[in-house]
Short mmCIF file of C-alpha atoms in Angstrom, two decimals:
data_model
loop_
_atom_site.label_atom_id
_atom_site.label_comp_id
_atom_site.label_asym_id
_atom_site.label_seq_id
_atom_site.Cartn_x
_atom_site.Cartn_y
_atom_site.Cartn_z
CA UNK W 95 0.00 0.00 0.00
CA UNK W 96 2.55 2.14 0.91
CA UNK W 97 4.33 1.79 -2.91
CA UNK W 98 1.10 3.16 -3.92
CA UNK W 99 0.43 6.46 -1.97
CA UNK W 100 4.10 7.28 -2.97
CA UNK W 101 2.94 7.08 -6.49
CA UNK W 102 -0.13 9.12 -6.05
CA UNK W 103 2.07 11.43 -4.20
CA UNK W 104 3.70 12.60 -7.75
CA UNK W 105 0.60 13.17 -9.68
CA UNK W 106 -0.26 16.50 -10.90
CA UNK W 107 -2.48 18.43 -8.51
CA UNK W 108 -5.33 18.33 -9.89
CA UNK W 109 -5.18 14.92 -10.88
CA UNK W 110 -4.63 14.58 -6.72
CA UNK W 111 -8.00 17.28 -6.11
CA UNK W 112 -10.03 15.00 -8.76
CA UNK W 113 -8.79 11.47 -7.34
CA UNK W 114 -9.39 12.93 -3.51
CA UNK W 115 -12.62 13.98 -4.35
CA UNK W 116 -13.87 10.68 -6.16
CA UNK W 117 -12.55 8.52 -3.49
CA UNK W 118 -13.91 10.74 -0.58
CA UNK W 119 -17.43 10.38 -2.33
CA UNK W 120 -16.98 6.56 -3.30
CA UNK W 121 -16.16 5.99 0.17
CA UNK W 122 -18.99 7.60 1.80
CA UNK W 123 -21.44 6.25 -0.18
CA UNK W 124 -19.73 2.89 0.53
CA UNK W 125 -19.92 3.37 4.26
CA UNK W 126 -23.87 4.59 3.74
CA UNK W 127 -24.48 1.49 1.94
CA UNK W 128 -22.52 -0.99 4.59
CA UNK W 129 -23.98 0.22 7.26
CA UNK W 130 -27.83 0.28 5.78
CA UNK W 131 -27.20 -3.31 5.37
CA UNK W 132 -25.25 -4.44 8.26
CA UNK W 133 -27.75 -2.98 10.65
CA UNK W 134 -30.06 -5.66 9.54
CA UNK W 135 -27.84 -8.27 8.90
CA UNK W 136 -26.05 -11.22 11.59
CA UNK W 137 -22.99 -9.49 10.77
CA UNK W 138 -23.28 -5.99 13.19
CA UNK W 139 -24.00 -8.47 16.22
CA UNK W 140 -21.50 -10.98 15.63
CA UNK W 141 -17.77 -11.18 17.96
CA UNK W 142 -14.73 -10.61 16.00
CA UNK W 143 -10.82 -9.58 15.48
CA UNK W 144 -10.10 -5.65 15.51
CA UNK W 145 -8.99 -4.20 12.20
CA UNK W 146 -5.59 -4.07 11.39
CA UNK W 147 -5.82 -1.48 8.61
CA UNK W 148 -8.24 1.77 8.21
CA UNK W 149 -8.23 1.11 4.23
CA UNK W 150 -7.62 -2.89 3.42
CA UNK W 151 -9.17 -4.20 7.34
CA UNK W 152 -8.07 -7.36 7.62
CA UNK W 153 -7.72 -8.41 4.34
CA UNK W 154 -4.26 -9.95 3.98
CA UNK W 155 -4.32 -11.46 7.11
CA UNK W 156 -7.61 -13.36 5.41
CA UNK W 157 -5.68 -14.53 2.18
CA UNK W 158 -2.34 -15.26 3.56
CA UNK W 159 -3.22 -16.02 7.64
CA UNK W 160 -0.72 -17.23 10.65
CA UNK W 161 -1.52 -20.70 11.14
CA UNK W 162 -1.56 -19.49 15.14
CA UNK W 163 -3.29 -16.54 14.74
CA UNK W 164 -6.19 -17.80 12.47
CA UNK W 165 -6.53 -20.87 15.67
CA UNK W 166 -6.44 -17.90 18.35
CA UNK W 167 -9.62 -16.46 16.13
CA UNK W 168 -11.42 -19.66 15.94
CA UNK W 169 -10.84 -20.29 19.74
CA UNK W 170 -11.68 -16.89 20.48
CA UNK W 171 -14.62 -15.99 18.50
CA UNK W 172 -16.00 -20.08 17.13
CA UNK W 173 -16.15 -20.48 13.41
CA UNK W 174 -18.38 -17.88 12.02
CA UNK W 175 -17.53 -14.40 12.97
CA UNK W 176 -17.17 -10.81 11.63
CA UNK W 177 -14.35 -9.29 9.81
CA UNK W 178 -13.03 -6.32 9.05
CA UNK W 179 -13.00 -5.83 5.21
CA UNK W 180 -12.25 -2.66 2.99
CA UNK W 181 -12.50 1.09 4.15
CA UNK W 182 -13.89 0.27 7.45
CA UNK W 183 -16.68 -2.21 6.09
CA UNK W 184 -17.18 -6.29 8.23
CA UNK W 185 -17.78 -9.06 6.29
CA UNK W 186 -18.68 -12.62 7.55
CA UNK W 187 -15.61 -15.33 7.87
CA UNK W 188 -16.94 -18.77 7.73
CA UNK W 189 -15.38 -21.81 8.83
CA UNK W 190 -18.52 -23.94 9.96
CA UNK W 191 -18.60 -27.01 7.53
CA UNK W 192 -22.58 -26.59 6.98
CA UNK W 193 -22.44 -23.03 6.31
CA UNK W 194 -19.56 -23.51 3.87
CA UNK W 195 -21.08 -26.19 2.05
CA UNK W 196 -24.00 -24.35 1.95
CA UNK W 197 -22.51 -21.16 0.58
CA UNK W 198 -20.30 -23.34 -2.21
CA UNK W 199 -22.97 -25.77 -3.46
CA UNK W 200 -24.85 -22.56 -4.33
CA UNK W 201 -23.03 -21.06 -7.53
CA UNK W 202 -25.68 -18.37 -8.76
CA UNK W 203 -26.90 -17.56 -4.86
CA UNK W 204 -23.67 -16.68 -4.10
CA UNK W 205 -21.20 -15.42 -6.89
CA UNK W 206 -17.97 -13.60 -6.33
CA UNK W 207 -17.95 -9.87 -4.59
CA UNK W 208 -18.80 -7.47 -7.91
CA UNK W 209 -15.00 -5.78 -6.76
CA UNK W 210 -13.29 -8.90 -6.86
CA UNK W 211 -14.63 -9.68 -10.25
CA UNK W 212 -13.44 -6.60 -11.57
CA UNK W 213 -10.11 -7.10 -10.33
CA UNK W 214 -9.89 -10.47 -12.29
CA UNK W 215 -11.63 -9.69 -15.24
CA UNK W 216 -9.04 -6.51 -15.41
CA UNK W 217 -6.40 -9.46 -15.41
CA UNK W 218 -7.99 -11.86 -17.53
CA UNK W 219 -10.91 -10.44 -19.27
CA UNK W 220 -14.06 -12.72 -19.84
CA UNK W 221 -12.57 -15.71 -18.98
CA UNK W 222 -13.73 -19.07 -16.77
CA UNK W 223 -13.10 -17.51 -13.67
CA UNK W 224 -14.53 -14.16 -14.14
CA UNK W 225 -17.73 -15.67 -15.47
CA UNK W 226 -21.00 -15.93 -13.99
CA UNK W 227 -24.03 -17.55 -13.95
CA UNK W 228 -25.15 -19.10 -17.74
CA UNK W 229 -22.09 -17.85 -18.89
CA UNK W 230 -19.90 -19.28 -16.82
CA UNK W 231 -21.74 -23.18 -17.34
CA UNK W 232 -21.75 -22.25 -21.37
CA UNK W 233 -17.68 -21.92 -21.06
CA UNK W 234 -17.33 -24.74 -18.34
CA UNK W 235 -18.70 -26.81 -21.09
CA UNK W 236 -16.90 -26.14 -23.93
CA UNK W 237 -13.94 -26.04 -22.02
CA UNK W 238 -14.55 -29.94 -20.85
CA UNK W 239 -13.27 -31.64 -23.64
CA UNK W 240 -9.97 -29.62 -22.65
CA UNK W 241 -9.43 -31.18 -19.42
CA UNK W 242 -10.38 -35.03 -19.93
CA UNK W 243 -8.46 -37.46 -18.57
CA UNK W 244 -7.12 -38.91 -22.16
CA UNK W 245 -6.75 -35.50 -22.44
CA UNK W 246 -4.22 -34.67 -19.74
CA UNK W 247 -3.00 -37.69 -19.84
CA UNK W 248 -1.60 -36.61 -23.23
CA UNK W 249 -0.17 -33.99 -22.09
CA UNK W 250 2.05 -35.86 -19.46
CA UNK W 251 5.27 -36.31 -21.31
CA UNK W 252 5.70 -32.66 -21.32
CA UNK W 253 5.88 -32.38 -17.90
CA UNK W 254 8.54 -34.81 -17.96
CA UNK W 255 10.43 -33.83 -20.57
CA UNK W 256 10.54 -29.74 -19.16
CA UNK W 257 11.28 -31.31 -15.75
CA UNK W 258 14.35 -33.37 -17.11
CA UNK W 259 15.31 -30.05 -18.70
CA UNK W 260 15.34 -28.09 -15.21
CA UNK W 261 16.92 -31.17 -13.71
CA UNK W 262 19.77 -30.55 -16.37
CA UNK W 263 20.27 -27.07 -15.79
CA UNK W 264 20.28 -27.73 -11.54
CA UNK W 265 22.87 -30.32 -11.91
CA UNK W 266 25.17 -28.27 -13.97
CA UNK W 267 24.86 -24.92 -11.61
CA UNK W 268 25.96 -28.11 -8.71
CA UNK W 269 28.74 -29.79 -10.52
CA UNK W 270 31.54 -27.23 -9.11
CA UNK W 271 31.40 -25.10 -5.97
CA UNK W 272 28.66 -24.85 -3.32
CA UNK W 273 25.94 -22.83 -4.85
CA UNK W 274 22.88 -21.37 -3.98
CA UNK W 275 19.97 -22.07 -6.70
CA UNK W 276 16.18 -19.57 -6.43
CA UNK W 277 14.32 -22.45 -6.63
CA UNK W 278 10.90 -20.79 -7.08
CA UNK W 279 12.14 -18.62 -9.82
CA UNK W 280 13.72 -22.03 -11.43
CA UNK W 281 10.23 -23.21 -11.25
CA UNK W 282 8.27 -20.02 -12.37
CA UNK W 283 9.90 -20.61 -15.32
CA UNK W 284 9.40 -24.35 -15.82
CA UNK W 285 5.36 -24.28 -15.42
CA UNK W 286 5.55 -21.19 -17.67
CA UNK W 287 7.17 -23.72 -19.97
CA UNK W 288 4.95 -26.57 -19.53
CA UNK W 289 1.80 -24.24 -19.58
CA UNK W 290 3.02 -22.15 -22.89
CA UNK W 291 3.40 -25.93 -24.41
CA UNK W 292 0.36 -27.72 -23.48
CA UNK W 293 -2.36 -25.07 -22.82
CA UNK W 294 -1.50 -22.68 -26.08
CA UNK W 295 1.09 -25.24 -28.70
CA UNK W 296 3.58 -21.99 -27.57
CA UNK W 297 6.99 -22.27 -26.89
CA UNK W 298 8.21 -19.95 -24.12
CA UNK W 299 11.56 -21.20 -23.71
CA UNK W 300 11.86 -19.22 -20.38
CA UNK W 301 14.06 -22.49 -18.62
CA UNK W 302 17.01 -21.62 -21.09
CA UNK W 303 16.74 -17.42 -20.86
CA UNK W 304 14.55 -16.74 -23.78
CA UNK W 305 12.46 -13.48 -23.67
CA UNK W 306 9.74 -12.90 -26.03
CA UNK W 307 6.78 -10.27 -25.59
CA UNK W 308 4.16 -12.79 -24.15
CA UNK W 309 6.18 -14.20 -21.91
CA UNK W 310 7.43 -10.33 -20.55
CA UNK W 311 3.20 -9.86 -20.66
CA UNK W 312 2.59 -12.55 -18.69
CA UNK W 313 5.77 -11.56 -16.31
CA UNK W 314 4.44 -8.21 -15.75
CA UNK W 315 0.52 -9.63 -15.21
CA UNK W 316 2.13 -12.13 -12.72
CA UNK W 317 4.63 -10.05 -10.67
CA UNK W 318 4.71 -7.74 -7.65
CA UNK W 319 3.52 -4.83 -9.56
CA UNK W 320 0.37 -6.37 -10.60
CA UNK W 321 -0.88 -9.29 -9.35
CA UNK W 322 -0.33 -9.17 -5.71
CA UNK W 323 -1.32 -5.16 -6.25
CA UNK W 324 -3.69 -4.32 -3.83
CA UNK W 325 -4.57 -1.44 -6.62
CA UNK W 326 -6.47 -4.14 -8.58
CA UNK W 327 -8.72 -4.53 -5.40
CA UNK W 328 -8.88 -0.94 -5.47
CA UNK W 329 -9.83 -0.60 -8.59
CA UNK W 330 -13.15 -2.65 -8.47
CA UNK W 331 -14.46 -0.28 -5.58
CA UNK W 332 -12.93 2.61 -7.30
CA UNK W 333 -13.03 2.50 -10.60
CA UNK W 334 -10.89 5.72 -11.32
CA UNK W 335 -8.17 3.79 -9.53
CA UNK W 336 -7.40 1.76 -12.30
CA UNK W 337 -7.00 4.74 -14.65
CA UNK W 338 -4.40 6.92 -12.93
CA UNK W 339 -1.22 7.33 -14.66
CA UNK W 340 0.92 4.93 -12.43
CA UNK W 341 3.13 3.02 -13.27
CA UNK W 342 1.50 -0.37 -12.25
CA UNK W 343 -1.68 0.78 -14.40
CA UNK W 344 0.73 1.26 -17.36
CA UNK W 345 2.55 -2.18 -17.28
CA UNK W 346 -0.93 -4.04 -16.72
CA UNK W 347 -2.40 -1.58 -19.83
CA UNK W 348 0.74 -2.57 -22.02
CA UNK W 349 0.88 -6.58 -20.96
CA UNK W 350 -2.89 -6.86 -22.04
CA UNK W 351 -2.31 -5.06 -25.11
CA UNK W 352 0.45 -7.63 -25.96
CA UNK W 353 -1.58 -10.66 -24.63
CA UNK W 354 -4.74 -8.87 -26.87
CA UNK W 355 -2.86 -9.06 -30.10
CA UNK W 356 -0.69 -12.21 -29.46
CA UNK W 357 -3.68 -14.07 -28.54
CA UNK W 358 -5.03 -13.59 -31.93
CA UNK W 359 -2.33 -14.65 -33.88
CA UNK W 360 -2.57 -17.49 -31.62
CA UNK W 361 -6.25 -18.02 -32.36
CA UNK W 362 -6.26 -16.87 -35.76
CA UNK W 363 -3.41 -19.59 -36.93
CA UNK W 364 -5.20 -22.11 -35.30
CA UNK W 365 -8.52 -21.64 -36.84
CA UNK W 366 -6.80 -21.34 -39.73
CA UNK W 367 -5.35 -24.69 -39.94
CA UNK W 368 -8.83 -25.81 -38.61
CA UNK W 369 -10.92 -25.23 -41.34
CA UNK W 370 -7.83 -26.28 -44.14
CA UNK W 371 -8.64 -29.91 -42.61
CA UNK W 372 -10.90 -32.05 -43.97
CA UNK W 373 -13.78 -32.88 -42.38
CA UNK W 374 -13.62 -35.57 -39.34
CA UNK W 375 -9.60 -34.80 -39.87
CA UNK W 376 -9.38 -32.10 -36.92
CA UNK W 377 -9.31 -34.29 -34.04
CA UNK W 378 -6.42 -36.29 -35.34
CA UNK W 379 -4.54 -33.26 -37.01
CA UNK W 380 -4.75 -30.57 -35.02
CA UNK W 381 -2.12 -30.02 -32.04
CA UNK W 382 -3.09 -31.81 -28.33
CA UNK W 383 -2.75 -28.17 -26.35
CA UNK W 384 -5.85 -27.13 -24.81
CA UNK W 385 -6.07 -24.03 -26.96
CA UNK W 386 -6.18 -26.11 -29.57
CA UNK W 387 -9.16 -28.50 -27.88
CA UNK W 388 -10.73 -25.62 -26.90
CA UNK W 389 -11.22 -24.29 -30.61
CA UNK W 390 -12.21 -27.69 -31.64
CA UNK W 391 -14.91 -28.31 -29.17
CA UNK W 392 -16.17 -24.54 -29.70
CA UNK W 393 -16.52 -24.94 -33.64
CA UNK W 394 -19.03 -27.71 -32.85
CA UNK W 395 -21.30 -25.49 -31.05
CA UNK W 396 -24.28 -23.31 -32.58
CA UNK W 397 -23.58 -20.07 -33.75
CA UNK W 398 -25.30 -18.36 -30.49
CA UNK W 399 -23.44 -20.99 -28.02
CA UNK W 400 -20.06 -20.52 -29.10
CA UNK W 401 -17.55 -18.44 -27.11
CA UNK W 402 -16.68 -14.96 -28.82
CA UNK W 403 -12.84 -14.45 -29.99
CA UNK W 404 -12.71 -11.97 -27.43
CA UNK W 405 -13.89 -15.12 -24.75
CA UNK W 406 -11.16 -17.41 -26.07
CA UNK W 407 -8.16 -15.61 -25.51
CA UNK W 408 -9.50 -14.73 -22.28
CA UNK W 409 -9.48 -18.49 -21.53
CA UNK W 410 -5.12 -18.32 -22.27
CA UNK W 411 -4.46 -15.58 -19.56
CA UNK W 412 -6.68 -17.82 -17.64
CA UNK W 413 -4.75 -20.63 -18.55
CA UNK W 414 -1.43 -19.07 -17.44
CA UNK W 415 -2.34 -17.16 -14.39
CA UNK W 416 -4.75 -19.59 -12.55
CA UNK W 417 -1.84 -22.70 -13.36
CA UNK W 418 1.36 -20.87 -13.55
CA UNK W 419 2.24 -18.80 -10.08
CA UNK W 420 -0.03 -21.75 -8.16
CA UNK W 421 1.86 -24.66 -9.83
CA UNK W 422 5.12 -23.62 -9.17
CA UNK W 423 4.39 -22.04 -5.58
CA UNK W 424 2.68 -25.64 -4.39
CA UNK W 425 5.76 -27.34 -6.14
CA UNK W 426 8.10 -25.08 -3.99
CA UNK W 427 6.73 -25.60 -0.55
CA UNK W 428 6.68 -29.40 -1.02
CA UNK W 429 10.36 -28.87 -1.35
CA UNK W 430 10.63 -26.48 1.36
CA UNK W 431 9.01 -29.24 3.75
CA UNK W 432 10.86 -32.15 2.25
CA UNK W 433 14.14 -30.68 3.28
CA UNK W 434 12.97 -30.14 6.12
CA UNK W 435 11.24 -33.56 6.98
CA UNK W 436 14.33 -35.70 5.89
CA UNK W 437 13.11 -38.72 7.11
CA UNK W 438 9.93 -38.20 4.78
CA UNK W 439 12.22 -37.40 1.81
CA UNK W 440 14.15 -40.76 2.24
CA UNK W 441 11.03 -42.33 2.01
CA UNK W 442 9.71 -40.67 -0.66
CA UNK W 443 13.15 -40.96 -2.56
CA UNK W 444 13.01 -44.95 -1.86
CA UNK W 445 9.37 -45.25 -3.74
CA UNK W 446 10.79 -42.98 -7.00
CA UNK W 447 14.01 -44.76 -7.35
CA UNK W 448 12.40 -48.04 -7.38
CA UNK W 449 10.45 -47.27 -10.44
CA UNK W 450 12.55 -48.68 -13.62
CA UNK W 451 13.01 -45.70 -15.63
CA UNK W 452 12.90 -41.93 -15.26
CA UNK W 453 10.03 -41.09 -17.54
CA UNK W 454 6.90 -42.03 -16.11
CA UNK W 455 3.28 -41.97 -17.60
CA UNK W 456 0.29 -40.40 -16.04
CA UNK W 457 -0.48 -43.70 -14.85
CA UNK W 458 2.59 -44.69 -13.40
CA UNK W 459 2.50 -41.32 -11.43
CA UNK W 460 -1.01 -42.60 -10.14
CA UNK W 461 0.42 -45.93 -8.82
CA UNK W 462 2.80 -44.28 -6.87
CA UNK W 463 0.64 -44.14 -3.26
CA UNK W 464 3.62 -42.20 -1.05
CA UNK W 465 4.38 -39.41 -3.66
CA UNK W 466 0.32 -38.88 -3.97
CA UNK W 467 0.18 -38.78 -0.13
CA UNK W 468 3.24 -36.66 0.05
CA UNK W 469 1.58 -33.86 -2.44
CA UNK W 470 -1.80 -34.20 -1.23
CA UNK W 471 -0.10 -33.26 2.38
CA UNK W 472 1.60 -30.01 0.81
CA UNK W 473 -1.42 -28.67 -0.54
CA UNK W 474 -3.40 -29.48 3.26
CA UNK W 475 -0.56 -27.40 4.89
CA UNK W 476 0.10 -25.32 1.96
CA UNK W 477 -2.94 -24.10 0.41
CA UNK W 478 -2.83 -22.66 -3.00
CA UNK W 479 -5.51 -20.33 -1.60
CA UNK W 480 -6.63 -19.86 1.99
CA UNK W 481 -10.04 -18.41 1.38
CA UNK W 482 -12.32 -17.37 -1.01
CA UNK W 483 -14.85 -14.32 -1.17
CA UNK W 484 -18.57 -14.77 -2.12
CA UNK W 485 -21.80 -12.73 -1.52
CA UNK W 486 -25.72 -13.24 -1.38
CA UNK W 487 -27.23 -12.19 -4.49
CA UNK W 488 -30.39 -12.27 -2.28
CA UNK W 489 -31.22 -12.17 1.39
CA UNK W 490 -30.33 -15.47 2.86
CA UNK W 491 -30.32 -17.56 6.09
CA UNK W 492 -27.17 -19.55 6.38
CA UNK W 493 -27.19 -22.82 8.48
CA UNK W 494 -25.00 -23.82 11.14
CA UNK W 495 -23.39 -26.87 12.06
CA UNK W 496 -23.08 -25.68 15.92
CA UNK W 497 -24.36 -22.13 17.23
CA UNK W 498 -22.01 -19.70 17.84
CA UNK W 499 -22.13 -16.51 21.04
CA UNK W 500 -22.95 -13.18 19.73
CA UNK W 501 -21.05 -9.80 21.11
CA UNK W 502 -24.07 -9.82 23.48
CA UNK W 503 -23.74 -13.18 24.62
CA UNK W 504 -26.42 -15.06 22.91
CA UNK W 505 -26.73 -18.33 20.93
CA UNK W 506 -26.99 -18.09 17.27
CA UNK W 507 -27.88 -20.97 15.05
CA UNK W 508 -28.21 -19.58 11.86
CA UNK W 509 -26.50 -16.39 10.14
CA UNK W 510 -29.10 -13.67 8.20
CA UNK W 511 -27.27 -12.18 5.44
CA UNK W 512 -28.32 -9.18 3.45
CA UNK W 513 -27.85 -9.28 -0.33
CA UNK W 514 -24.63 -8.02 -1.19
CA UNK W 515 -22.70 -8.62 2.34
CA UNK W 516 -18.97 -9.80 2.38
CA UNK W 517 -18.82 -13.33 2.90
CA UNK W 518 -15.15 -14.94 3.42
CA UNK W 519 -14.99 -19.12 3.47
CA UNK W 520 -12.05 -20.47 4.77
CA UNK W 521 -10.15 -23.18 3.17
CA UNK W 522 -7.44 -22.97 5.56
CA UNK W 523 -9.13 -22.91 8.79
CA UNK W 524 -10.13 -27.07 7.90
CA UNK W 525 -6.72 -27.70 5.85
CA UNK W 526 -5.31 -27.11 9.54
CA UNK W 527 -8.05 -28.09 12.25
CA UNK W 528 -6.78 -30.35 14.84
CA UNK W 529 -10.52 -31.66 15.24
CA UNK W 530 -10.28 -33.48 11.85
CA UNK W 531 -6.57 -33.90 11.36
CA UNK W 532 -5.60 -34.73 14.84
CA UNK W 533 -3.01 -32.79 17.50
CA UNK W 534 -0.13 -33.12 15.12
CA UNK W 535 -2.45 -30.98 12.04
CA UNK W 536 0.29 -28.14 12.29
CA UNK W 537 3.23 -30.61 11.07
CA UNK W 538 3.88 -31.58 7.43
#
């Protein structure tokens, strides 16, 4: 936050009187609004952490928590309670298992936060995750064929052959002196790699240094600047946000630009070679990548069910920023706790090196039970994400597994919700519960 008020710091005056005023305004009316629904909503009378922020609340402490703080909550306030959101607004946290399944069973009840879909379709554009409602089960579908099992299946030897090629380039940085290797960066390239390959038939080559102007694009959507940028947040309350003339709103204008027009080519070559096959000849012709199974499966639709050009190449920055920072982050912490759980690495080791050769199928991979129970503990301690934000597109009454006390010290056993409230579920307050994984649900 801080980056950011230095940067607004050096605008023009009257750029600063304009963006003072709009935010002053957009904030009032935001604080109207909030509390016009909170007074009739669970939220005003339910216990909860202070704020740690006047502008973002509690908000990072939500997305990336302390495994011991986010316990002291729980202990402190039970499983559903209020917190602070945005510019002084409270929003619900949910970690009852009825109320959660009740609030993610529900798709069109309870769609993402109008703000938070802004922020992501500024990223992405119209893409699978930004999507809603009809449109979002219209794209789902035509998206299927993409992620099959014979599909990904197919795709498998690509992840072996890019990991043998980072494998490579380790043991030749080791051969002489004691050296340090980044290992995330090492592996931010090598699911760039293995995404440009088999989600768009493109060849990144970022494992052996080369640069190209989707690959910078995607760099610049991905990093500090952008990404993690609580700006884009920002910008879905305040519009007006996303148009000053900082620098983060530049390099996001220029890598969607470049993502626009390489897209096309991408899209337009492939349709292209497409319709020059003869008919039933596509399926056996055309590349394996999911672009490329994506175009397929959307050419047999009608006319008024087919996605939109515009759709499509949403659906590759989808592609490479849902699986690329995600990917390589999980992959990293399940080295992080490897070296430090030797014993577990020995064991894990013992399993792989018993296998006959070093290029295993899909199903191979399946058949090995340790390394599936070894990744499947990574992602329980080390969630790719550690919430998620929904909110009622209608009043509501959420259920609850087990009543919770109130600020004035009575039992609730179900949560009223006004339409458009905050509502945060927690993925990481069961990935770490000692009440289903037992005293030892901290450890790796």
């Amino acid at each position: 936050m801080q980056h950011i008020l230095e940067e607004i710091s050096s605008l023009a005056p009257s750029t600063k009187l304009a963006l003072a005023t709009a935010t002053a305004t957009s904030v009032g009316y935001l604080a109207y609004n909030h509390l016009s629904r909170s007074s009739q909503s669970s939220i005003s009378s339910l216990r909860g952490p202070p704020s740690s922020s006047l502008i973002s609340g509690n908000l990072f402490l939500i997305f990336d928590p302390d495994i011991n703080q986010l316990e002291q909550w729980l202990k402190d306030y039970g499983n559903v309670f209020a917190m602070p959101a945005l510019f002084g607004a409270k929003g619900i946290y949910l970690a009852d298992p009825k109320a959660v399944a009740y609030v993610t069973t529900r798709f069109t009840a309870f769609p993402k936060p109008a703000a938070l879909n802004f922020a992501i379709m500024r990223l992405t554009g119209p893409g699978l995750v930004a999507a809603e409602g009809d449109v979002h089960k219209q794209q789902r579908r035509i998206l299927q064929p993409s992620f099959s099992p014979p599909q990904i299946k197919q795709l498998t030897p690509v992840f072996v052959t890019k990991t043998h090629q980072l494998e490579s380039i380790w043991r030749s940085q080791c051969s002489g002196e004691p050296t340090t290797i980044n290992v995330l960066q090492w592996l931010d390239h090598l699911t760039l790699d293995i995404i440009g390959e088999t989600a768009l038939g493109y060849d990144f080559d970022s494992l052996h240094g080369s640069s190209n102007e989707l690959a910078q694009a995607f760099d610049d959507l991905l990093g500090e600047t952008t990404m993690a940028d609580p700006l884009n947040f920002i910008a879905g309350i305040f519009p007006l946000a996303g148009k000053l003339p900082l620098k983060r709103n530049q390099v996001t204008a220029n890598a969607l630009a470049v993502l626009q027009k390489v897209g096309q080519e991408l899209v337009n070559s492939k349709r292209k070679e497409l319709e020059s096959l003869p008919d039933g000849g596509a399926d056996e012709l055309l590349g394996d990548d999911l672009l490329s199974v994506l175009l397929r499966s959307n050419m047999k639709e009608t006319i008024s069910q087919m996605m939109s050009d515009e759709e499509v190449i949403a659906q590759i920055a989808t592609f490479v920023i849902a699986g690329h920072d995600t990917t390589s982050s999980s992959t990293a912490w399940t080295l992080y706790a490897l070296a430090k759980n030797p014993g577990i690495q020995r064991k894990l080791q013992e399993e792989l090196l018993a296998f006959p050769h070093d290029s295993p199928t899909l199903d191979d991979l399946n058949n090995m039970p340790y390394l599936d129970w070894v990744i499947k503990e990574s992602l329980r301690r080390h969630p790719g994400a550690h919430a998620m934000q929904r909110t009622p597109a209608k009043d509501e009454i959420i259920p609850l597994s087990e009543p919770v006390i109130d600020k004035h010290g009575r039992e609730i056993k179900e949560i009223l919700l006004k339409a458009g409230d905050t509502i945060f579920v927690s993925m990481a307050a069961f990935n770490w519960s000692t009440k289903y994984w037992g005293p030892d649900a901290h450890e790796f």
